[in-house]
Amino acid sequence: MAMASNVRFFGSARIYYRGRNVFLGNHLNAAGVAKALCSTSTGINNTNNISSEGSPDAPGLVTWKSSKAEQILVEKSEKDMPIEMPNPYEREKVCCILCKYNINLNFKNVRLLSQFVSPYTGKLYGRNITRLCRRQQEELEQQIRKSIAAGYMAAKMKSLDFLKDPKLFDPSNPVRPHNY
């Protein structure tokens, strides 16, 4: 399939060149080919930019001299480069409340630990509700277990003294939905 398309292309190129009186012989006819292509594509006989002398690196190849129009285009494209700016779609870095205020958890600070316990079930809120980082959530669980084992916190329910404390987070608005 690919072979047939290549043959068709070369065949059509040969017919095109014969119709333009350009023969594909050697590299010296390259300027003639370029001249024919320039005159037919634009309708203007502009062959000032083409030379068949070749470059010192590869003799016999057609080289193109840059024109003023090309230089202007290059200058415009350099000026038209994107400017450096921060990504407007990047999410802002969210820091957990304990890291933000550099709060150290202690098993004796029952008032702070009880903020992360549900008043209805007595269970610890998950990370999706408390919005704590993983390290602080693990530390919180460890300190609550230690506080319950030492007898500072109630095991099943939240103490009534701390029910009216201000909330550090909104339990009804989790980051992602939960199962219950």
PDB file of C-alpha atoms in Angstrom, residues 106-109 139-153:
ATOM      1  CA  ASN A 106      -0.339  16.485  73.485  1.00  0.00           C
ATOM      2  CA  PHE A 107      -2.432  13.713  75.019  1.00  0.00           C
ATOM      3  CA  LYS A 108      -3.115  15.952  78.071  1.00  0.00           C
ATOM      4  CA  ASN A 109      -4.739  18.695  75.949  1.00  0.00           C
ATOM      5  CA  GLU A 139      -0.272  11.903  65.272  1.00  0.00           C
ATOM      6  CA  LEU A 140      -3.820  12.910  66.296  1.00  0.00           C
ATOM      7  CA  GLU A 141      -5.015   9.293  66.329  1.00  0.00           C
ATOM      8  CA  GLN A 142      -2.003   8.267  68.391  1.00  0.00           C
ATOM      9  CA  GLN A 143      -2.497  11.090  70.939  1.00  0.00           C
ATOM     10  CA  ILE A 144      -6.240  10.351  71.267  1.00  0.00           C
ATOM     11  CA  ARG A 145      -5.511   6.657  71.939  1.00  0.00           C
ATOM     12  CA  LYS A 146      -2.907   7.671  74.518  1.00  0.00           C
ATOM     13  CA  SER A 147      -5.336  10.158  76.147  1.00  0.00           C
ATOM     14  CA  ILE A 148      -8.102   7.525  76.372  1.00  0.00           C
ATOM     15  CA  ALA A 149      -5.663   4.976  77.819  1.00  0.00           C
ATOM     16  CA  ALA A 150      -4.461   7.521  80.419  1.00  0.00           C
ATOM     17  CA  GLY A 151      -8.070   8.364  81.371  1.00  0.00           C
ATOM     18  CA  TYR A 152      -8.100  11.998  80.234  1.00  0.00           C
ATOM     19  CA  MET A 153     -10.724  11.454  77.505  1.00  0.00           C
TER      20      MET A 153
END
